[in-house]
Amino acid sequence: MSISNITVFMPSVFTLIGIPGLESVQCWIGIPFCVMYLIAMIGNALLLIIIKSEPSLHEPMYIFLGMLGVTDIALSTSIVPKMLTIFWFHTPEIYFDSCLLQMWLIHTFEGLESGFLLAMALDRYVAICYPLRHAAIFTPQLVSQVAAMVTLRATVLVTPTLALIKCRLHFYYTKVISHCYCEHMAIVKLAAEDVRINKIYGLFVAFTVAGLDLTCITLSYVQIFITVFRFPQKEARLKAFNTCIAHICVFLQFYLFAFFSFFAHRFGSHIPPYIHILFASIYLLVPPFLNPLVYGAKTKQIRIHVVKMFSF
């Protein structure tokens, strides 16, 4: 039997089924997802307004935090609206090109998120380990260069996945994607052709971005804690720890969920699909939701300005 008789050639539309096995309760699952999305949008918008309007917050850490906030808003918006239309309005269809665009946006913003988390970790490393040299190292010019490099890296690494799918994969076993958004491996798994190059490149991007960033972040915080433990004053140690704990919480939840989703797609055949898809969705929704809450609660300068904003 020829491949064209058992497969679909270049489907114009894919169908996103949402969370496999939980279709009957997806309308209820959509409620907390919608709440998290609204809080993420409002919280990150507030962060951006405060950082932009307060000259005292025009420092590298807060500028990177603002960049992270923009990324969080964009990442959430590229996922949640379509997800909620699937859950609430039963419109699972998505055009092939729109699906590829969503995939590109999601993975590009993931790369940006990881890059800005690394930039924030390096900023804390220099601020705590070399405080007298921090202003000389993290100049406005360097901050701009780091932002440009993070953006360029994510764009350059993710864009080839579009070409590898569009140009190499023409035949698909099915048009149904067992997911609630378009993700690289979820699309590649549908292909009825040799996808080894797609998988290898996906692994390369994942380890180049998340693997390298996590390694550098871990090394930075090891050095930070070694330096902090040498502080003679207890108050200084507590202040440094208080600043770092918020960052570490954000790093852990982002990378733990990211690697679970990544490995579950490739090696988690024994994991129930609804568990994998739920974690994959939470992994992309929780960071934008938590980041403004964590940094707002743990960062004194931001907390003070939030109180001022809502004081009448």
CSV table of C-alpha atoms in Angstrom, one decimal:
chain,number,residue,atom,x,y,z
A,1,MET,CA,0.0,0.0,0.0
A,2,SER,CA,1.4,3.4,-1.0
A,3,ILE,CA,2.0,6.0,1.6
A,4,SER,CA,-0.6,8.3,0.0
A,5,ASN,CA,-3.3,5.8,0.5
A,6,ILE,CA,-3.0,5.6,4.3
A,7,THR,CA,-2.0,9.1,5.2
A,8,VAL,CA,-3.0,12.7,4.7
A,9,PHE,CA,-0.9,14.9,2.3
A,10,MET,CA,-0.1,18.4,3.7
A,11,PRO,CA,-3.3,18.8,5.7
A,12,SER,CA,-4.6,22.4,5.6
A,13,VAL,CA,-6.2,22.1,9.1
A,14,PHE,CA,-5.2,20.3,12.3
A,15,THR,CA,-7.6,19.4,15.1
A,16,LEU,CA,-6.4,20.1,18.7
A,17,ILE,CA,-8.4,17.8,21.0
A,18,GLY,CA,-7.3,19.5,24.3
A,19,ILE,CA,-6.5,17.2,27.2
A,20,PRO,CA,-6.9,13.6,26.1
A,21,GLY,CA,-9.1,11.7,28.5
A,22,LEU,CA,-10.4,14.8,30.2
A,23,GLU,CA,-12.6,16.2,27.4
A,24,SER,CA,-15.7,16.0,29.6
A,25,VAL,CA,-14.3,18.3,32.2
A,26,GLN,CA,-12.2,20.6,30.1
A,27,CYS,CA,-14.8,23.4,30.5
A,28,TRP,CA,-14.0,23.4,34.3
A,29,ILE,CA,-10.3,23.1,33.8
A,30,GLY,CA,-10.5,26.2,31.6
A,31,ILE,CA,-11.6,28.3,34.7
A,32,PRO,CA,-8.3,28.1,36.7
A,33,PHE,CA,-6.4,28.5,33.4
A,34,CYS,CA,-8.3,31.6,32.6
A,35,VAL,CA,-7.8,33.0,36.1
A,36,MET,CA,-4.1,32.4,35.9
A,37,TYR,CA,-4.0,34.1,32.5
A,38,LEU,CA,-5.8,37.2,33.8
A,39,ILE,CA,-3.6,37.4,36.8
A,40,ALA,CA,-0.5,37.0,34.7
A,41,MET,CA,-1.6,39.8,32.3
A,42,ILE,CA,-2.6,42.2,35.1
A,43,GLY,CA,0.5,41.4,37.3
A,44,ASN,CA,3.0,41.7,34.5
A,45,ALA,CA,1.4,44.8,33.2
A,46,LEU,CA,1.6,46.3,36.7
A,47,LEU,CA,5.3,45.3,36.9
A,48,LEU,CA,6.0,47.0,33.6
A,49,ILE,CA,4.2,50.2,34.5
A,50,ILE,CA,6.0,50.4,37.9
A,51,ILE,CA,9.4,49.7,36.4
A,52,LYS,CA,8.9,52.2,33.5
A,53,SER,CA,7.5,55.0,35.7
A,54,GLU,CA,10.0,54.8,38.6
A,55,PRO,CA,13.5,56.0,37.8
A,56,SER,CA,14.9,54.3,40.8
A,57,LEU,CA,14.0,50.9,39.2
A,58,HIS,CA,15.9,51.6,36.0
A,59,GLU,CA,18.6,49.2,37.1
A,60,PRO,CA,19.7,46.0,35.2
A,61,MET,CA,17.8,43.6,37.5
A,62,TYR,CA,14.5,45.4,37.1
A,63,ILE,CA,15.1,46.0,33.3
A,64,PHE,CA,15.6,42.3,32.9
A,65,LEU,CA,12.5,41.7,35.0
A,66,GLY,CA,10.6,44.0,32.7
A,67,MET,CA,11.8,42.0,29.7
A,68,LEU,CA,10.7,38.9,31.4
A,69,GLY,CA,7.3,40.4,32.0
A,70,VAL,CA,6.9,41.3,28.3
A,71,THR,CA,7.9,37.7,27.4
A,72,ASP,CA,5.4,36.3,29.9
A,73,ILE,CA,2.5,38.4,28.5
A,74,ALA,CA,3.4,37.3,24.9
A,75,LEU,CA,3.9,33.6,25.9
A,76,SER,CA,0.5,33.4,27.7
A,77,THR,CA,-1.3,35.2,24.9
A,78,SER,CA,0.1,32.8,22.3
A,79,ILE,CA,-1.4,29.8,24.2
A,80,VAL,CA,-4.4,30.6,26.4
A,81,PRO,CA,-7.0,32.3,24.0
A,82,LYS,CA,-6.9,29.3,21.6
A,83,MET,CA,-6.9,26.8,24.5
A,84,LEU,CA,-10.0,28.4,26.0
A,85,THR,CA,-11.8,28.3,22.7
A,86,ILE,CA,-11.2,24.5,22.6
A,87,PHE,CA,-12.3,24.1,26.2
A,88,TRP,CA,-15.4,26.4,26.2
A,89,PHE,CA,-16.5,26.8,22.6
A,90,HIS,CA,-15.5,23.5,21.1
A,91,THR,CA,-13.6,25.0,18.2
A,92,PRO,CA,-10.6,22.7,18.0
A,93,GLU,CA,-9.6,23.4,14.3
A,94,ILE,CA,-6.5,25.4,13.6
A,95,TYR,CA,-5.0,26.0,10.2
A,96,PHE,CA,-1.7,24.3,9.4
A,97,ASP,CA,0.2,27.5,9.0
A,98,SER,CA,-1.4,29.0,12.1
A,99,CYS,CA,-0.4,25.9,14.0
A,100,LEU,CA,3.2,26.3,12.9
A,101,LEU,CA,3.1,30.0,13.8
A,102,GLN,CA,1.9,29.2,17.3
A,103,MET,CA,4.6,26.5,17.7
A,104,TRP,CA,7.2,29.0,16.7
A,105,LEU,CA,5.9,31.7,19.0
A,106,ILE,CA,5.7,29.3,22.0
A,107,HIS,CA,9.2,27.9,21.6
A,108,THR,CA,10.7,31.3,20.8
A,109,PHE,CA,9.2,32.9,23.9
A,110,GLU,CA,10.3,29.8,26.0
A,111,GLY,CA,13.9,30.6,24.7
A,112,LEU,CA,13.5,34.2,25.6
A,113,GLU,CA,12.2,33.3,29.1
A,114,SER,CA,15.1,31.0,29.7
A,115,GLY,CA,17.6,33.6,28.4
A,116,PHE,CA,16.2,36.4,30.6
A,117,LEU,CA,16.3,34.1,33.7
A,118,LEU,CA,19.9,33.5,33.0
A,119,ALA,CA,20.6,37.2,32.6
A,120,MET,CA,18.9,37.9,35.9
A,121,ALA,CA,21.0,35.2,37.6
A,122,LEU,CA,24.3,36.6,36.1
A,123,ASP,CA,23.2,40.1,37.3
A,124,ARG,CA,22.7,38.8,40.9
A,125,TYR,CA,26.0,36.9,40.7
A,126,VAL,CA,27.9,40.1,39.8
A,127,ALA,CA,25.9,42.3,42.3
A,128,ILE,CA,26.7,39.9,45.2
A,129,CYS,CA,30.1,38.6,44.4
A,130,TYR,CA,31.5,41.8,42.8
A,131,PRO,CA,29.4,44.6,44.2
A,132,LEU,CA,31.9,47.4,43.5
A,133,ARG,CA,32.2,46.4,39.9
A,134,HIS,CA,28.5,45.8,39.2
A,135,ALA,CA,27.8,49.2,37.8
A,136,ALA,CA,30.9,49.2,35.6
A,137,ILE,CA,30.1,45.7,34.2
A,138,PHE,CA,26.3,45.9,33.8
A,139,THR,CA,26.2,49.1,31.8
A,140,PRO,CA,23.0,50.2,29.9
A,141,GLN,CA,24.9,49.2,26.7
A,142,LEU,CA,25.6,45.7,28.0
A,143,VAL,CA,22.0,45.3,29.1
A,144,SER,CA,20.9,46.2,25.6
A,145,GLN,CA,23.4,43.8,24.1
A,146,VAL,CA,22.3,40.9,26.3
A,147,ALA,CA,18.6,41.5,25.4
A,148,ALA,CA,19.5,41.5,21.7
A,149,MET,CA,21.6,38.3,22.0
A,150,VAL,CA,18.9,36.5,24.0
A,151,THR,CA,16.3,37.5,21.3
A,152,LEU,CA,18.6,36.6,18.4
A,153,ARG,CA,19.5,33.2,20.0
A,154,ALA,CA,15.9,32.2,20.5
A,155,THR,CA,14.8,33.3,17.0
A,156,VAL,CA,17.7,31.8,15.2
A,157,LEU,CA,17.5,28.4,17.0
A,158,VAL,CA,13.7,28.0,16.8
A,159,THR,CA,13.1,29.2,13.2
A,160,PRO,CA,14.7,26.1,11.5
A,161,THR,CA,12.0,23.9,13.1
A,162,LEU,CA,9.5,25.6,10.8
A,163,ALA,CA,11.5,24.7,7.7
A,164,LEU,CA,12.2,21.2,8.9
A,165,ILE,CA,8.4,20.6,9.3
A,166,LYS,CA,7.2,22.6,6.3
A,167,CYS,CA,9.8,21.4,3.8
A,168,ARG,CA,10.5,17.8,5.0
A,169,LEU,CA,7.2,16.5,6.4
A,170,HIS,CA,4.4,16.2,3.8
A,171,PHE,CA,2.5,13.1,4.8
A,172,TYR,CA,0.7,12.7,8.2
A,173,TYR,CA,-1.0,9.7,9.8
A,174,THR,CA,-3.7,11.9,11.2
A,175,LYS,CA,-4.8,15.5,11.4
A,176,VAL,CA,-5.7,15.2,15.1
A,177,ILE,CA,-3.1,16.6,17.6
A,178,SER,CA,-3.5,15.1,21.1
A,179,HIS,CA,-2.7,18.4,22.8
A,180,CYS,CA,-4.3,21.8,23.6
A,181,TYR,CA,-1.7,23.8,21.7
A,182,CYS,CA,0.7,23.3,18.8
A,183,GLU,CA,4.0,22.0,20.1
A,184,HIS,CA,7.0,20.8,18.1
A,185,MET,CA,7.0,17.1,19.1
A,186,ALA,CA,3.2,16.9,19.1
A,187,ILE,CA,3.3,17.8,15.4
A,188,VAL,CA,6.4,15.8,14.5
A,189,LYS,CA,4.8,12.6,16.0
A,190,LEU,CA,2.0,12.8,13.4
A,191,ALA,CA,4.3,12.6,10.5
A,192,ALA,CA,4.4,9.4,8.4
A,193,GLU,CA,8.0,10.1,7.3
A,194,ASP,CA,11.5,9.9,8.7
A,195,VAL,CA,11.5,12.4,11.6
A,196,ARG,CA,15.0,11.6,13.0
A,197,ILE,CA,16.4,15.0,11.9
A,198,ASN,CA,13.5,16.8,13.4
A,199,LYS,CA,13.9,15.0,16.7
A,200,ILE,CA,17.7,15.5,16.8
A,201,TYR,CA,17.4,19.2,16.1
A,202,GLY,CA,14.7,19.5,18.8
A,203,LEU,CA,17.1,17.9,21.2
A,204,PHE,CA,19.9,20.2,20.1
A,205,VAL,CA,17.8,23.3,20.7
A,206,ALA,CA,16.5,22.1,24.1
A,207,PHE,CA,20.0,21.4,25.4
A,208,THR,CA,21.5,24.4,23.8
A,209,VAL,CA,19.0,26.7,25.4
A,210,ALA,CA,17.6,25.1,28.6
A,211,GLY,CA,20.5,22.8,29.3
A,212,LEU,CA,23.2,25.5,28.9
A,213,ASP,CA,21.1,28.2,30.7
A,214,LEU,CA,20.3,25.9,33.7
A,215,THR,CA,24.0,24.9,34.0
A,216,CYS,CA,25.1,28.6,34.0
A,217,ILE,CA,22.3,29.6,36.5
A,218,THR,CA,23.3,26.7,38.8
A,219,LEU,CA,27.0,27.7,38.7
A,220,SER,CA,26.1,31.3,39.4
A,221,TYR,CA,24.0,30.5,42.4
A,222,VAL,CA,26.7,28.1,43.8
A,223,GLN,CA,29.1,31.0,43.7
A,224,ILE,CA,26.5,33.4,45.1
A,225,PHE,CA,25.9,31.1,48.1
A,226,ILE,CA,29.6,30.6,48.7
A,227,THR,CA,30.0,34.3,48.8
A,228,VAL,CA,27.0,34.9,51.0
A,229,PHE,CA,28.1,32.4,53.6
A,230,ARG,CA,31.3,34.5,53.9
A,231,PHE,CA,29.4,37.7,54.8
A,232,PRO,CA,30.3,38.6,58.4
A,233,GLN,CA,27.0,40.3,59.2
A,234,LYS,CA,23.9,38.0,59.7
A,235,GLU,CA,21.7,40.8,58.4
A,236,ALA,CA,23.6,41.0,55.1
A,237,ARG,CA,23.4,37.3,54.7
A,238,LEU,CA,19.6,37.3,55.2
A,239,LYS,CA,19.1,40.1,52.8
A,240,ALA,CA,21.1,38.3,50.1
A,241,PHE,CA,19.2,35.1,50.7
A,242,ASN,CA,15.9,36.8,50.6
A,243,THR,CA,16.7,38.3,47.2
A,244,CYS,CA,18.0,34.9,45.8
A,245,ILE,CA,15.2,32.7,47.1
A,246,ALA,CA,12.6,34.4,44.9
A,247,HIS,CA,14.7,33.9,41.9
A,248,ILE,CA,15.5,30.3,42.7
A,249,CYS,CA,11.8,29.5,43.2
A,250,VAL,CA,11.1,30.9,39.7
A,251,PHE,CA,14.0,29.0,38.1
A,252,LEU,CA,13.0,25.7,39.7
A,253,GLN,CA,9.4,25.6,38.7
A,254,PHE,CA,10.2,26.7,35.1
A,255,TYR,CA,13.0,24.2,34.5
A,256,LEU,CA,11.5,21.3,36.4
A,257,PHE,CA,8.2,21.5,34.4
A,258,ALA,CA,10.1,22.1,31.2
A,259,PHE,CA,12.3,19.0,31.5
A,260,PHE,CA,9.4,16.9,32.6
A,261,SER,CA,7.4,18.0,29.5
A,262,PHE,CA,10.4,17.5,27.2
A,263,PHE,CA,11.3,14.0,28.4
A,264,ALA,CA,7.7,12.9,28.7
A,265,HIS,CA,7.2,13.6,24.9
A,266,ARG,CA,10.2,11.4,24.0
A,267,PHE,CA,10.5,8.7,26.7
A,268,GLY,CA,7.3,8.9,28.7
A,269,SER,CA,5.1,6.4,26.8
A,270,HIS,CA,4.0,4.9,30.2
A,271,ILE,CA,2.8,8.3,31.4
A,272,PRO,CA,-1.0,8.8,30.9
A,273,PRO,CA,-1.5,11.4,28.2
A,274,TYR,CA,-3.7,13.7,30.4
A,275,ILE,CA,-0.9,13.9,33.0
A,276,HIS,CA,1.6,14.9,30.3
A,277,ILE,CA,-0.7,17.5,28.7
A,278,LEU,CA,-1.7,19.0,32.0
A,279,PHE,CA,1.9,19.4,33.1
A,280,ALA,CA,2.9,20.7,29.7
A,281,SER,CA,0.1,23.4,30.0
A,282,ILE,CA,0.9,24.2,33.6
A,283,TYR,CA,4.6,24.6,32.7
A,284,LEU,CA,3.8,27.4,30.2
A,285,LEU,CA,1.0,29.0,32.3
A,286,VAL,CA,2.5,29.0,35.8
A,287,PRO,CA,5.7,31.1,35.2
A,288,PRO,CA,3.8,34.1,33.8
A,289,PHE,CA,1.3,33.7,36.6
A,290,LEU,CA,3.9,33.3,39.4
A,291,ASN,CA,6.6,35.7,38.3
A,292,PRO,CA,4.9,39.0,39.1
A,293,LEU,CA,3.6,37.5,42.4
A,294,VAL,CA,6.9,36.2,43.5
A,295,TYR,CA,9.0,39.2,42.5
A,296,GLY,CA,6.3,41.6,43.8
A,297,ALA,CA,6.2,39.9,47.2
A,298,LYS,CA,9.9,39.4,47.6
A,299,THR,CA,11.3,42.6,46.1
A,300,LYS,CA,11.0,45.4,48.6
A,301,GLN,CA,11.3,48.2,46.0
A,302,ILE,CA,8.5,46.9,43.8
A,303,ARG,CA,6.3,46.1,46.8
A,304,ILE,CA,6.6,49.7,48.1
A,305,HIS,CA,5.6,51.1,44.7
A,306,VAL,CA,2.7,48.7,44.4
A,307,VAL,CA,1.4,49.9,47.8
A,308,LYS,CA,1.9,53.5,46.7
A,309,MET,CA,0.0,52.9,43.5
A,310,PHE,CA,-3.1,51.6,45.3
A,311,SER,CA,-3.0,54.1,48.2
A,312,PHE,CA,-5.7,56.7,48.0
